[in-house]
Amino acid sequence: MHNAVAVVTGAGSGIGRATAHSLARRGARVVVTDIDRDRAGTVAGELGERGVAAVCDVTSLDDLRAVRDLALDRFGRVDVVMNNVGILAVGPVEDIPLDAWQRVIDVNLLGIVRSNLVFLPLLLDQGSGHVVNTASTAGLLPYGFGQMPYTATKHAVVGLSESLALYLRPRGIGVSCLCPAGVATNILEQVTFYGETSPPQGPDTPVLDPTTVGELVADGITDNRFLILTAPEIDDELRERGADVDAYLSRLIKEVMQTRSTGSD
Ligand SMILES: NC(=O)c1ccc[n+]([C@@H]2O[C@H](COP(=O)([O-])OP(=O)(O)OC[C@H]3O[C@@H](n4cnc5c(N)ncnc54)[C@H](O)[C@@H]3O)[C@@H](O)[C@H]2O)c1
């Protein structure tokens, strides 16, 4: 990691910020990018000489190209790309309009597609590097039904990342997929609610500090590990689902019906 150059999207807050810090602590130089100029500037400032800020909306190919050019100008190369931005549309599926779906897909999925278009040619030319895509435990398991655009795009991020690993690892480039459970960040700012609302649904695991997750990401890159989970409980649920998807869904559906009949939903 020493002297590696990392680009992190959505690095002005939460998991992206913590990962930028973890990578910098291990000797990397980090291009701290965020749609929010002040946040990107603050975090880059925290990293001192190891950080540089860039405003970058992941829905803009031009912004991502400008980040690549800045990284090359300032640091001469790119080694690690962390695609980390995620937003949510929450509510009953029949109340979430098409343009909300399109926005979530544009940010959560196509943001990574754009990044691949911009950064993979560099990494492929080098024959080295590492891509980290932030999905979620909601990319592995359904967690209720109140945030379907998020769940669908995060599942897509997991699928994209697995395929990317098959393509890139034989070419010397590592791929990791971060699937966090609850982390104490500003993620609720990224939620748009529709219809009769309830909070986003997630796993029943302890909420982690982002610093812990940043360290797990840095370890995952160093160890060239594909799946980075933040809660071991998820492993058990994945095994349950893998053994029999129908039985797993039946259990969840029973829980939903019980919640409805007790009126607590
Ligand atoms: N916090 C959790 O519990 C949790 C759980 C699972 C997955 N995740 C995922 O982790 C990732 C990071 O989220 P976080 O929890 O750190 O949230 P956060 O809100 O603390 O940080 C997200 C950052 O992304 C920036 N951003 C928003 N839209 C952007 C855009 N279009 N382009 C560039 N930057 C943009 C925001 O300004 C913010 O600084 C997301 O992909 C999220 O889905 C979070």
Coordinates of C-alpha atoms and ligand atoms in Angstrom, one line a residue:
M1 CA 0.0 0.0 0.0
H2 CA 3.0 2.3 0.6
N3 CA 2.9 5.1 -2.0
A4 CA 0.0 3.5 -3.8
V5 CA -2.4 6.1 -5.3
A6 CA -6.1 5.6 -4.4
V7 CA -9.2 7.3 -5.8
V8 CA -12.2 7.1 -3.5
T9 CA -15.7 8.3 -4.5
G10 CA -18.1 9.6 -1.9
A11 CA -15.0 10.0 0.4
G12 CA -16.3 13.2 2.0
S13 CA -18.2 11.2 4.7
G14 CA -18.7 7.9 6.4
I15 CA -17.2 4.8 4.9
G16 CA -15.4 6.6 2.1
R17 CA -13.8 9.1 4.5
A18 CA -12.8 6.3 6.9
T19 CA -11.3 4.3 4.1
A20 CA -9.4 7.3 2.8
H21 CA -7.9 7.7 6.3
S22 CA -7.0 4.0 6.6
L23 CA -5.3 3.9 3.2
A24 CA -3.4 7.1 4.0
R25 CA -2.3 5.7 7.3
R26 CA -0.8 2.8 5.4
G27 CA 1.2 5.1 3.2
A28 CA -1.2 5.6 0.2
R29 CA -1.9 9.0 -1.4
V30 CA -5.6 9.5 -1.8
V31 CA -7.7 11.5 -4.3
V32 CA -10.7 12.3 -2.0
T33 CA -13.7 12.9 -4.3
D34 CA -17.3 13.8 -3.4
I35 CA -20.2 15.6 -4.9
D36 CA -19.9 18.0 -1.9
R37 CA -17.0 20.3 -2.4
D38 CA -16.6 21.2 1.3
R39 CA -16.6 17.6 2.5
A40 CA -14.0 16.6 -0.1
G41 CA -11.8 19.5 0.9
T42 CA -12.1 18.9 4.6
V43 CA -11.2 15.2 4.3
A44 CA -8.3 15.9 1.9
G45 CA -7.1 18.5 4.4
E46 CA -7.2 15.9 7.2
L47 CA -4.8 13.7 5.1
G48 CA -2.3 16.5 4.7
E49 CA 0.2 15.9 1.9
R50 CA -1.3 12.4 1.3
G51 CA -4.7 13.9 0.2
V52 CA -6.0 15.9 -2.7
A53 CA -9.7 16.9 -3.1
A54 CA -11.8 16.8 -6.2
V55 CA -15.5 17.5 -6.7
C56 CA -16.9 14.6 -8.5
D57 CA -20.5 13.5 -9.1
V58 CA -20.4 9.9 -10.1
T59 CA -23.3 10.5 -12.6
S60 CA -20.9 12.5 -14.7
L61 CA -18.3 10.8 -16.9
D62 CA -16.6 14.2 -17.3
D63 CA -16.2 14.5 -13.6
L64 CA -14.6 11.1 -13.3
R65 CA -12.3 11.8 -16.3
A66 CA -11.2 15.0 -14.5
V67 CA -10.5 13.0 -11.3
R68 CA -8.3 10.5 -13.4
D69 CA -6.4 13.5 -14.9
L70 CA -5.9 15.1 -11.5
A71 CA -4.6 11.8 -10.0
L72 CA -2.1 11.4 -12.9
D73 CA -1.1 15.0 -12.8
R74 CA -0.6 15.1 -9.0
F75 CA 0.6 11.5 -8.2
G76 CA 1.5 10.0 -11.6
R77 CA -0.6 6.9 -11.4
V78 CA -3.7 5.2 -10.0
D79 CA -3.5 1.9 -8.1
V80 CA -6.8 1.6 -6.1
V81 CA -10.2 2.7 -7.2
M82 CA -13.0 2.6 -4.6
N83 CA -16.5 3.1 -6.0
N84 CA -18.3 3.9 -2.9
V85 CA -21.4 6.1 -3.5
G86 CA -24.9 4.9 -2.7
I87 CA -28.3 6.5 -2.4
L88 CA -31.7 5.1 -1.5
A89 CA -35.3 5.5 -2.5
V90 CA -37.5 4.2 0.3
G91 CA -41.2 3.4 0.4
P92 CA -43.8 1.0 -0.9
V93 CA -42.7 -0.2 -4.4
E94 CA -45.9 1.1 -6.0
D95 CA -45.2 4.6 -4.7
I96 CA -41.6 4.9 -5.9
P97 CA -41.8 6.6 -9.3
L98 CA -39.8 5.6 -12.3
D99 CA -37.5 8.6 -12.2
A100 CA -36.5 7.7 -8.6
W101 CA -35.5 4.2 -9.8
Q102 CA -33.6 5.8 -12.6
R103 CA -31.7 8.1 -10.2
V104 CA -30.7 5.2 -7.9
I105 CA -29.6 3.1 -10.8
D106 CA -27.7 6.1 -12.3
V107 CA -25.8 6.6 -9.0
N108 CA -25.4 3.1 -7.5
L109 CA -24.8 1.0 -10.6
L110 CA -24.0 3.3 -13.5
G111 CA -21.6 5.3 -11.3
I112 CA -19.5 2.2 -11.1
V113 CA -19.9 1.5 -14.9
R114 CA -18.6 5.0 -15.6
S115 CA -15.7 4.6 -13.2
N116 CA -14.8 1.3 -15.0
L117 CA -14.8 3.1 -18.3
V118 CA -12.4 5.8 -17.0
F119 CA -10.1 3.8 -14.8
L120 CA -9.9 0.3 -16.0
P121 CA -7.8 1.2 -19.2
L122 CA -5.2 2.6 -16.8
L123 CA -5.1 -0.5 -14.5
L124 CA -5.2 -2.9 -17.5
D125 CA -2.2 -1.1 -19.1
Q126 CA -0.3 -1.3 -15.8
G127 CA -1.4 -5.0 -15.2
S128 CA -1.8 -4.1 -11.5
G129 CA -4.2 -2.3 -9.2
H130 CA -7.3 -3.0 -7.1
V131 CA -11.0 -2.1 -7.5
V132 CA -13.3 -1.9 -4.5
N133 CA -17.0 -1.6 -5.1
T134 CA -19.2 -0.8 -2.1
A135 CA -22.4 -2.8 -2.3
S136 CA -24.2 -3.7 1.0
T137 CA -25.5 -6.7 2.9
A138 CA -28.7 -5.6 1.0
G139 CA -26.7 -6.7 -2.1
L140 CA -26.6 -10.3 -0.8
L141 CA -30.0 -10.6 1.1
P142 CA -33.3 -8.8 0.7
Y143 CA -33.9 -7.2 4.1
G144 CA -37.6 -6.5 3.7
F145 CA -39.3 -4.8 0.9
G146 CA -39.2 -1.0 1.6
Q147 CA -36.1 -0.1 -0.4
M148 CA -36.3 -2.1 -3.6
P149 CA -34.2 0.2 -5.9
Y150 CA -31.4 0.1 -3.3
T151 CA -31.6 -3.7 -2.9
A152 CA -31.8 -4.3 -6.7
T153 CA -28.8 -2.0 -7.5
K154 CA -26.7 -3.4 -4.7
H155 CA -27.4 -6.9 -5.9
A156 CA -26.3 -5.7 -9.3
V157 CA -23.1 -4.3 -7.8
V158 CA -22.3 -7.7 -6.3
G159 CA -22.9 -9.4 -9.6
L160 CA -20.9 -6.9 -11.5
S161 CA -18.1 -7.2 -9.0
E162 CA -18.0 -11.0 -9.2
S163 CA -17.8 -10.9 -13.0
L164 CA -15.2 -8.1 -12.8
A165 CA -13.1 -10.4 -10.5
L166 CA -13.2 -13.1 -13.2
Y167 CA -12.1 -10.7 -15.8
L168 CA -9.5 -8.6 -13.9
R169 CA -7.8 -11.0 -11.5
P170 CA -6.1 -13.1 -14.3
R171 CA -4.9 -9.7 -15.6
G172 CA -3.2 -8.8 -12.3
I173 CA -5.9 -6.6 -10.9
G174 CA -7.7 -7.3 -7.6
V175 CA -11.4 -6.8 -7.0
S176 CA -13.2 -6.5 -3.7
C177 CA -16.8 -6.1 -2.9
L178 CA -17.6 -4.4 0.4
C179 CA -20.9 -5.5 1.8
P180 CA -21.3 -3.6 5.1
A181 CA -24.1 -4.2 7.6
G182 CA -25.1 -1.1 9.7
V183 CA -22.4 1.6 9.9
A184 CA -22.9 4.9 11.8
T185 CA -22.6 7.4 8.9
N186 CA -24.6 10.2 7.3
I187 CA -26.3 7.7 4.9
L188 CA -29.8 8.9 6.0
E189 CA -29.1 12.2 4.1
Q190 CA -29.0 10.1 0.9
V191 CA -32.5 8.7 1.4
T192 CA -35.6 10.0 -0.4
F193 CA -38.9 8.8 1.0
Y194 CA -42.0 8.0 -1.0
G195 CA -45.6 7.2 0.1
E196 CA -46.3 5.9 3.5
T197 CA -42.8 5.8 4.9
S198 CA -40.9 3.7 7.4
P199 CA -37.1 3.7 8.0
P200 CA -34.9 1.7 5.7
Q201 CA -34.7 -1.9 6.7
G202 CA -31.3 -3.6 7.4
P203 CA -29.7 -6.5 9.2
D204 CA -30.1 -6.8 13.0
T205 CA -26.4 -6.5 13.7
P206 CA -24.5 -4.0 15.9
V207 CA -23.9 -0.7 14.2
L208 CA -20.2 -0.2 13.5
D209 CA -18.0 2.8 13.6
P210 CA -16.8 3.8 10.0
T211 CA -13.2 3.6 11.2
T212 CA -13.5 -0.1 11.7
V213 CA -14.9 -0.5 8.2
G214 CA -12.2 1.6 6.7
E215 CA -9.6 -0.8 8.3
L216 CA -11.5 -3.8 7.0
V217 CA -11.4 -2.4 3.5
A218 CA -7.6 -1.6 3.7
D219 CA -7.0 -5.2 5.0
G220 CA -9.2 -6.6 2.2
I221 CA -7.1 -4.8 -0.4
T222 CA -3.9 -6.0 1.2
D223 CA -5.1 -9.6 1.4
N224 CA -6.7 -9.4 -2.1
R225 CA -9.9 -10.7 -0.7
F226 CA -13.1 -10.5 -2.7
L227 CA -15.9 -10.3 -0.2
I228 CA -15.5 -7.8 2.7
L229 CA -18.2 -8.4 5.3
T230 CA -18.5 -6.2 8.4
A231 CA -20.8 -8.5 10.4
P232 CA -20.0 -12.3 10.7
E233 CA -23.7 -13.0 11.4
I234 CA -24.3 -12.4 7.7
D235 CA -22.3 -15.5 6.8
D236 CA -24.9 -17.7 8.7
E237 CA -27.7 -16.1 6.8
L238 CA -25.9 -16.5 3.5
R239 CA -25.5 -20.2 4.2
E240 CA -29.2 -20.5 5.2
R241 CA -30.2 -18.8 1.9
G242 CA -27.7 -20.9 -0.1
A243 CA -28.9 -24.2 1.3
D244 CA -32.6 -23.6 0.3
V245 CA -33.7 -20.2 -1.1
D246 CA -37.4 -21.2 -0.9
A247 CA -37.2 -22.2 2.7
Y248 CA -35.3 -19.0 3.5
L249 CA -37.9 -16.7 1.8
S250 CA -40.7 -18.7 3.5
R251 CA -39.1 -17.9 6.9
L252 CA -38.9 -14.2 6.0
I253 CA -42.4 -14.1 4.7
K254 CA -43.7 -15.7 7.9
E255 CA -41.9 -13.0 9.9
V256 CA -43.5 -10.3 7.7
M257 CA -46.9 -11.8 8.2
Q258 CA -46.4 -12.0 12.0
T259 CA -45.3 -8.4 12.1
R260 CA -48.4 -7.3 10.1
S261 CA -50.8 -9.3 12.3
T262 CA -49.3 -7.8 15.5
G263 CA -49.7 -4.4 13.8
S264 CA -46.2 -3.3 14.5
D265 CA -45.5 -2.5 10.8
Ligands
LIG1 N1 -23.9 3.3 6.4 C1 -24.4 2.0 6.3 O1 -25.0 1.5 7.2 C2 -24.2 1.3 5.0 C3 -24.6 -0.1 5.0 C4 -24.4 -0.7 3.8 C5 -23.8 -0.1 2.7 N2 -23.5 1.2 2.7 C6 -22.9 1.8 1.5 O2 -21.7 2.5 1.8 C7 -21.5 3.5 0.9 C8 -21.1 4.8 1.6 O3 -22.2 5.3 2.4 P1 -22.0 5.9 3.8 O4 -22.8 5.1 4.7 O5 -20.6 6.2 4.1 O6 -22.8 7.3 3.6 P2 -22.5 8.9 3.8 O7 -23.7 9.6 3.4 O8 -21.9 9.1 5.1 O9 -21.4 9.2 2.6 C9 -21.7 9.2 1.3 C10 -21.0 10.3 0.6 O10 -21.4 10.3 -0.8 C11 -21.6 11.6 -1.3 N3 -22.4 11.5 -2.6 C12 -23.8 11.4 -2.6 N4 -24.1 11.4 -3.9 C13 -23.0 11.5 -4.7 C14 -22.8 11.5 -6.1 N5 -23.7 11.5 -7.0 N6 -21.5 11.6 -6.5 C15 -20.5 11.6 -5.6 N7 -20.6 11.6 -4.3 C16 -21.9 11.6 -3.8 C17 -22.2 12.3 -0.2 O11 -22.0 13.7 -0.3 C18 -21.5 11.7 1.0 O12 -20.4 12.5 1.4 C19 -22.8 3.6 0.1 O13 -22.7 3.0 -1.2 C20 -23.8 2.9 0.9 O14 -24.9 2.3 0.2 C21 -23.7 1.9 3.9

